[in-house]
Coordinates of C-alpha atoms and ligand atoms in Angstrom, one line a residue:
M1 CA -15.4 -6.8 48.2
K2 CA -17.6 -5.1 45.7
E3 CA -17.3 -1.4 44.8
I4 CA -20.2 0.7 43.6
V5 CA -20.0 4.4 42.6
V6 CA -23.0 6.8 42.3
L7 CA -22.7 9.4 39.6
S8 CA -25.1 11.9 38.0
G9 CA -23.1 14.0 35.5
K10 CA -24.0 17.1 37.5
G11 CA -25.0 18.1 41.0
G12 CA -28.5 18.7 42.3
V13 CA -30.3 15.5 41.3
G14 CA -30.1 13.9 44.7
K15 CA -26.9 11.9 44.4
S16 CA -25.5 12.4 47.9
S17 CA -28.8 11.9 49.7
L18 CA -29.4 8.7 47.7
T19 CA -25.9 7.4 48.5
A20 CA -26.4 8.2 52.2
A21 CA -29.9 6.5 52.3
V22 CA -28.7 3.4 50.3
G23 CA -25.6 3.2 52.4
Y24 CA -27.6 3.2 55.6
L25 CA -30.0 0.5 54.3
L26 CA -27.2 -1.7 53.0
A27 CA -25.4 -1.4 56.3
E28 CA -28.3 -3.3 57.9
K29 CA -27.0 -6.4 56.0
Y30 CA -23.4 -5.7 55.1
S31 CA -20.3 -4.2 56.5
I32 CA -19.8 -1.1 54.3
V33 CA -17.5 1.9 53.9
L34 CA -18.7 5.1 52.3
A35 CA -16.4 7.3 50.3
D36 CA -17.2 10.9 49.4
T37 CA -15.2 11.8 46.3
D38 CA -17.2 15.0 45.5
V39 CA -14.1 16.8 46.8
D40 CA -15.2 20.2 45.6
A41 CA -18.3 20.1 47.8
P42 CA -18.3 17.1 50.1
N43 CA -21.5 16.8 52.0
L44 CA -22.2 13.1 52.4
H45 CA -21.1 13.2 56.1
L46 CA -23.6 16.1 56.6
V47 CA -26.5 14.1 55.2
L48 CA -25.5 11.2 57.4
G49 CA -24.8 13.3 60.5
A50 CA -21.4 11.6 60.7
E51 CA -18.9 12.3 63.4
L52 CA -15.3 13.3 62.7
E53 CA -12.7 10.8 63.9
S54 CA -9.6 12.2 62.3
T55 CA -8.4 14.6 59.6
H56 CA -5.2 14.4 57.6
P57 CA -3.6 16.9 55.2
V58 CA -3.2 15.7 51.6
S59 CA -0.6 16.7 49.1
A60 CA -2.1 15.7 45.8
S61 CA -0.5 18.3 43.6
D62 CA 2.9 19.7 42.8
K63 CA 3.9 23.3 42.2
A64 CA 7.0 25.0 40.9
F65 CA 9.2 27.1 43.2
I66 CA 12.0 29.5 42.2
D67 CA 15.2 29.9 44.2
Y68 CA 15.8 33.6 43.6
D69 CA 19.4 33.4 45.0
I70 CA 20.3 31.1 42.1
C71 CA 18.0 32.6 39.3
S72 CA 19.8 34.7 36.7
R73 CA 16.6 36.3 35.4
C74 CA 17.2 34.8 31.9
M75 CA 13.4 34.4 31.6
Q76 CA 13.6 31.2 29.6
C77 CA 11.1 29.6 32.0
V78 CA 8.4 32.2 31.1
D79 CA 8.3 31.1 27.5
V80 CA 8.1 27.4 28.2
C81 CA 5.1 27.4 30.6
R82 CA 2.0 26.3 28.6
F83 CA -0.3 27.4 31.4
S84 CA 1.0 31.0 31.5
S85 CA 1.8 30.4 35.1
I86 CA 5.1 32.3 35.0
I87 CA 4.9 36.0 34.4
G88 CA 7.2 39.0 34.8
E89 CA 9.4 41.1 32.6
D90 CA 12.6 41.4 34.7
E91 CA 12.0 38.6 37.1
P92 CA 10.0 35.4 36.8
I93 CA 7.0 35.1 39.1
I94 CA 5.1 31.9 39.5
I95 CA 1.3 32.1 39.7
S96 CA 0.9 29.3 42.1
Y97 CA -2.9 28.6 41.7
S98 CA -2.6 28.0 38.0
C99 CA 0.7 26.0 38.1
E100 CA 0.1 22.4 37.1
G101 CA 3.4 21.2 38.4
C102 CA 4.3 19.8 35.0
G103 CA 8.0 20.5 35.5
A104 CA 8.7 22.0 32.1
C105 CA 10.1 25.2 33.6
S106 CA 12.5 23.2 35.9
L107 CA 13.7 21.2 32.9
V108 CA 14.5 24.3 30.8
C109 CA 16.1 26.3 33.6
P110 CA 19.9 26.4 32.9
L111 CA 20.8 27.0 36.6
E112 CA 18.4 24.4 38.2
A113 CA 16.8 27.3 40.1
I114 CA 13.3 25.8 39.9
S115 CA 12.2 22.9 42.0
I116 CA 8.9 21.0 41.8
E117 CA 7.5 20.3 45.2
P118 CA 4.4 18.7 46.6
V119 CA 1.9 21.1 48.2
E120 CA -1.0 20.6 50.6
N121 CA -4.1 21.0 48.6
G122 CA -6.8 19.3 50.6
K123 CA -7.8 17.2 53.5
L124 CA -8.9 13.6 54.1
N125 CA -11.5 13.2 56.8
I126 CA -12.3 9.9 58.5
L127 CA -15.8 9.9 60.1
H128 CA -18.4 7.5 61.3
S129 CA -22.1 7.3 61.4
G130 CA -23.1 4.4 63.6
L131 CA -21.2 1.4 62.3
I132 CA -20.6 3.0 58.9
R133 CA -17.1 4.4 58.3
V134 CA -17.0 7.4 55.9
V135 CA -13.8 8.6 54.1
S136 CA -14.3 12.1 52.7
G137 CA -12.0 14.2 50.6
E138 CA -12.0 18.0 50.8
L139 CA -10.2 20.1 48.2
A140 CA -8.7 23.3 49.6
V141 CA -10.4 26.5 48.4
G142 CA -8.8 27.5 45.0
A143 CA -6.7 24.3 44.8
S144 CA -6.4 22.2 41.7
S145 CA -5.8 18.5 41.1
S146 CA -9.2 17.3 42.3
G147 CA -8.7 14.1 40.2
R148 CA -5.6 13.2 42.2
L149 CA -7.4 13.9 45.5
V150 CA -10.2 11.6 44.4
D151 CA -7.6 8.9 43.8
V152 CA -6.2 9.5 47.3
V153 CA -9.7 9.2 48.9
K154 CA -10.5 6.1 47.0
R155 CA -7.3 4.4 48.0
R156 CA -7.7 5.3 51.6
A157 CA -11.3 4.2 51.6
G158 CA -10.2 0.9 50.0
E159 CA -7.6 0.4 52.8
V160 CA -10.2 1.2 55.5
A161 CA -12.7 -1.3 53.9
E162 CA -10.0 -4.0 53.7
L163 CA -9.0 -3.4 57.3
N164 CA -12.6 -3.7 58.3
G165 CA -13.2 -6.8 56.2
S166 CA -16.0 -4.9 54.5
D167 CA -18.3 -6.3 51.8
L168 CA -18.9 -3.0 50.0
L169 CA -17.3 0.3 49.2
L170 CA -20.0 2.7 48.2
T171 CA -18.7 5.9 46.7
D172 CA -20.5 9.2 46.3
G173 CA -18.9 10.3 43.0
P174 CA -17.9 13.7 41.8
P175 CA -20.1 15.7 39.4
G176 CA -19.2 16.3 35.8
I177 CA -17.4 14.1 33.2
G178 CA -13.8 15.1 33.8
C179 CA -10.7 13.8 35.5
P180 CA -12.3 13.4 39.0
V181 CA -15.1 11.2 37.5
I182 CA -12.6 9.1 35.6
A183 CA -10.6 8.7 38.8
S184 CA -13.7 7.6 40.7
L185 CA -14.4 4.8 38.2
K186 CA -11.0 3.1 38.8
G187 CA -11.7 -0.5 39.9
V188 CA -15.5 -0.2 40.4
D189 CA -17.8 -3.1 39.7
Y190 CA -21.0 -1.1 39.1
V191 CA -22.2 2.5 38.5
V192 CA -25.5 3.8 39.8
L193 CA -26.5 6.8 37.5
V194 CA -28.9 9.2 39.1
T195 CA -31.0 11.4 36.9
E196 CA -34.3 13.2 36.9
P197 CA -36.9 13.9 34.2
T198 CA -35.6 17.2 32.9
P199 CA -33.9 17.9 29.5
S200 CA -30.8 19.2 31.3
A201 CA -30.5 16.1 33.6
L202 CA -31.0 13.8 30.6
S203 CA -28.2 15.7 28.7
D204 CA -25.9 15.3 31.7
L205 CA -26.8 11.6 31.9
K206 CA -25.9 11.1 28.3
R207 CA -22.6 12.8 28.7
V208 CA -21.6 10.8 31.8
Y209 CA -22.8 7.6 30.2
E210 CA -20.4 8.2 27.3
V211 CA -17.5 8.1 29.9
I212 CA -18.8 5.0 31.6
R213 CA -19.3 3.2 28.2
F214 CA -15.7 4.1 27.2
F215 CA -14.4 2.5 30.4
K216 CA -16.8 -0.5 29.9
V217 CA -18.2 -0.3 33.5
A218 CA -21.6 -1.9 34.2
A219 CA -24.3 0.6 35.1
G220 CA -28.0 1.1 35.9
V221 CA -30.1 4.2 36.2
V222 CA -32.2 5.7 39.1
L223 CA -34.9 8.1 38.0
N224 CA -35.3 10.5 40.9
R225 CA -38.4 12.7 41.2
A226 CA -39.7 10.5 38.4
D227 CA -43.2 12.0 38.3
M228 CA -42.1 15.6 37.8
H229 CA -42.7 15.6 34.0
E230 CA -44.2 12.8 32.0
G231 CA -42.7 13.9 28.6
S232 CA -39.2 14.1 30.0
R233 CA -39.7 10.8 31.9
Q234 CA -40.5 9.1 28.6
A235 CA -37.4 10.7 27.0
V236 CA -35.3 9.1 29.8
F237 CA -37.0 5.7 29.1
T238 CA -36.2 6.0 25.4
F239 CA -32.5 6.7 26.1
L240 CA -32.4 3.7 28.4
Q241 CA -34.0 1.5 25.8
E242 CA -31.7 2.7 23.0
N243 CA -28.6 1.9 25.2
D244 CA -29.9 -1.3 26.8
L245 CA -29.5 0.3 30.2
D246 CA -31.4 -1.0 33.3
L247 CA -33.8 1.2 35.2
L248 CA -33.0 0.3 38.8
V249 CA -35.9 2.2 40.3
E250 CA -38.1 5.3 40.0
I251 CA -38.2 7.5 43.1
P252 CA -41.3 9.6 43.2
Y253 CA -41.2 13.3 44.1
D254 CA -41.7 13.2 47.9
P255 CA -41.7 16.3 50.1
L256 CA -40.9 14.2 53.1
L257 CA -37.4 13.5 51.7
P258 CA -36.2 17.2 51.7
E259 CA -38.1 17.8 55.0
A260 CA -36.1 15.0 56.7
L261 CA -32.9 16.3 55.2
A262 CA -33.7 19.8 56.5
R263 CA -34.0 18.2 60.0
G264 CA -30.6 16.6 59.6
A265 CA -32.1 13.1 59.2
L266 CA -32.6 10.5 56.5
A267 CA -36.2 10.0 55.2
V268 CA -35.6 6.2 55.2
T269 CA -35.3 6.4 59.0
M270 CA -37.7 9.2 59.8
Y271 CA -40.4 8.3 57.4
P272 CA -39.8 4.6 56.5
E273 CA -43.3 4.3 54.9
A274 CA -42.9 7.4 52.7
P275 CA -43.0 6.7 48.9
S276 CA -39.4 7.8 48.4
S277 CA -38.3 5.5 51.3
V278 CA -40.1 2.5 49.8
A279 CA -38.3 3.1 46.5
L280 CA -34.9 3.6 48.1
R281 CA -35.4 0.3 50.0
Q282 CA -36.2 -1.4 46.7
L283 CA -33.0 0.1 45.2
S284 CA -31.0 -1.2 48.2
T285 CA -32.4 -4.6 47.7
S286 CA -31.3 -4.7 44.0
L287 CA -27.8 -3.5 45.0
S288 CA -27.8 -6.0 47.8
D289 CA -28.3 -8.7 45.3
L290 CA -25.3 -7.3 43.3
V291 CA -23.1 -7.3 46.4
A292 CA -24.1 -10.9 47.2
G293 CA -23.5 -11.9 43.6
E294 CA -27.1 -13.1 43.3
S295 CA -27.8 -10.9 40.3
E296 CA -25.9 -10.3 37.1
I297 CA -23.7 -7.2 36.8
R298 CA -24.1 -6.0 33.2
Ligands
SF4_301 S1 5.6 23.5 36.6 FE1 4.6 23.7 34.6 S2 2.8 24.8 35.0 FE2 4.1 25.1 36.7 S3 5.1 27.0 36.3 FE3 6.4 25.3 35.6 S4 5.9 25.0 33.4 FE4 4.3 26.3 34.3
SF4_302 S1 14.9 29.8 33.7 FE1 15.8 29.7 35.7 S2 17.4 31.2 35.8 FE2 16.1 31.7 34.0 S3 14.6 33.1 34.9 FE3 13.7 31.1 35.0 S4 14.2 30.4 37.1 FE4 15.5 32.1 36.6

C-alpha cells in the first residue's frame, strides 16, 4: 500500500477540497482510505458529504492530578513546572489546559501526591462516502497534543486500510510546520504540496518544504488558482526550479469549484468538464501512476 499526504504549510489554499476530489477520482481505480489529520479543523468529511459510521473517544494526552488528601502544601511542584501550569501560594493548583503531562511535578513531589493520567482530548470518527472509508480526527476545544492525535488517526487509518486490503492511504495533512505536520509525515511515500501564486502562500510553501526536505520525503507541487497573479506564479516556478521540485499540475481559478462546494458537492462530479476538474483529473492520473509504481517517486 502507498501512502500520500497533502500539505500546504497553511490553510486556505484548497488542500481539503483537492484531497477530496483526488480521493474521489482515485477511488474509481483503487481501493483507498482517506485520513483527515487536520485535527484542529477537520472538514474533509464535509467536503465529501461523508456519513458517520462510528465515533470513538481518544486519550492522546496526559495531565497531572493532585491528591489533596496526601498533599502537604510544600509547594515544591510549583517551582519545577516549566510550563507555569501549577500556581498557588498556599495550595498548588494545576492549570489543566496548559499542563503538558511531562511528569516533572510528580517526580519532585516527596509524598507521591501527584499522578499523571491520560485524559480524553479528542475524537476519532469513522465515516464513509460511497466506497471510500474516511478516518477523521477531531481535537477537543482547548485541548493540546494535536501531534499525538494525528499519530492516532494515522495508525487507525492504516489499520482500516490494511483490513480493507487498500492500495492507497491518502491523508489530508494538518496546516503549519510543527509537530502535527511531522507526525503526518511518518511512513509516507509522497507529499503533495498545495500552494497558490501569492507571496504569503509561497512563504508557507518554503517553510513546509524545509520540513519535508529534512525528513527526505519525495514531494511534488500543485499550483492552485494558478492564473491569479503572473508575477507570483513565476516566483513559484523559480522556487521549484531552484529546488528541483516537480510541478504536478496547475489548477486554474475556476468559480465552478467553490460553487459546487457551496452546494455540498465536488466540482469533479458536478462539473466534470470544468477547467479545474480537468486539472484535478490530470493530477489524479499522475498520482495513480505513483500508486501503481509506474512512475518514479523522487
Ligand atoms: S505534568 Fe509537567 S506540565 Fe503538567 S503540571 Fe506537572 S510539571 Fe507542569
Ligand atoms: S510537591 Fe506534592 S506535596 Fe508538595 S505541594 Fe506539590 S503536590 Fe503537594
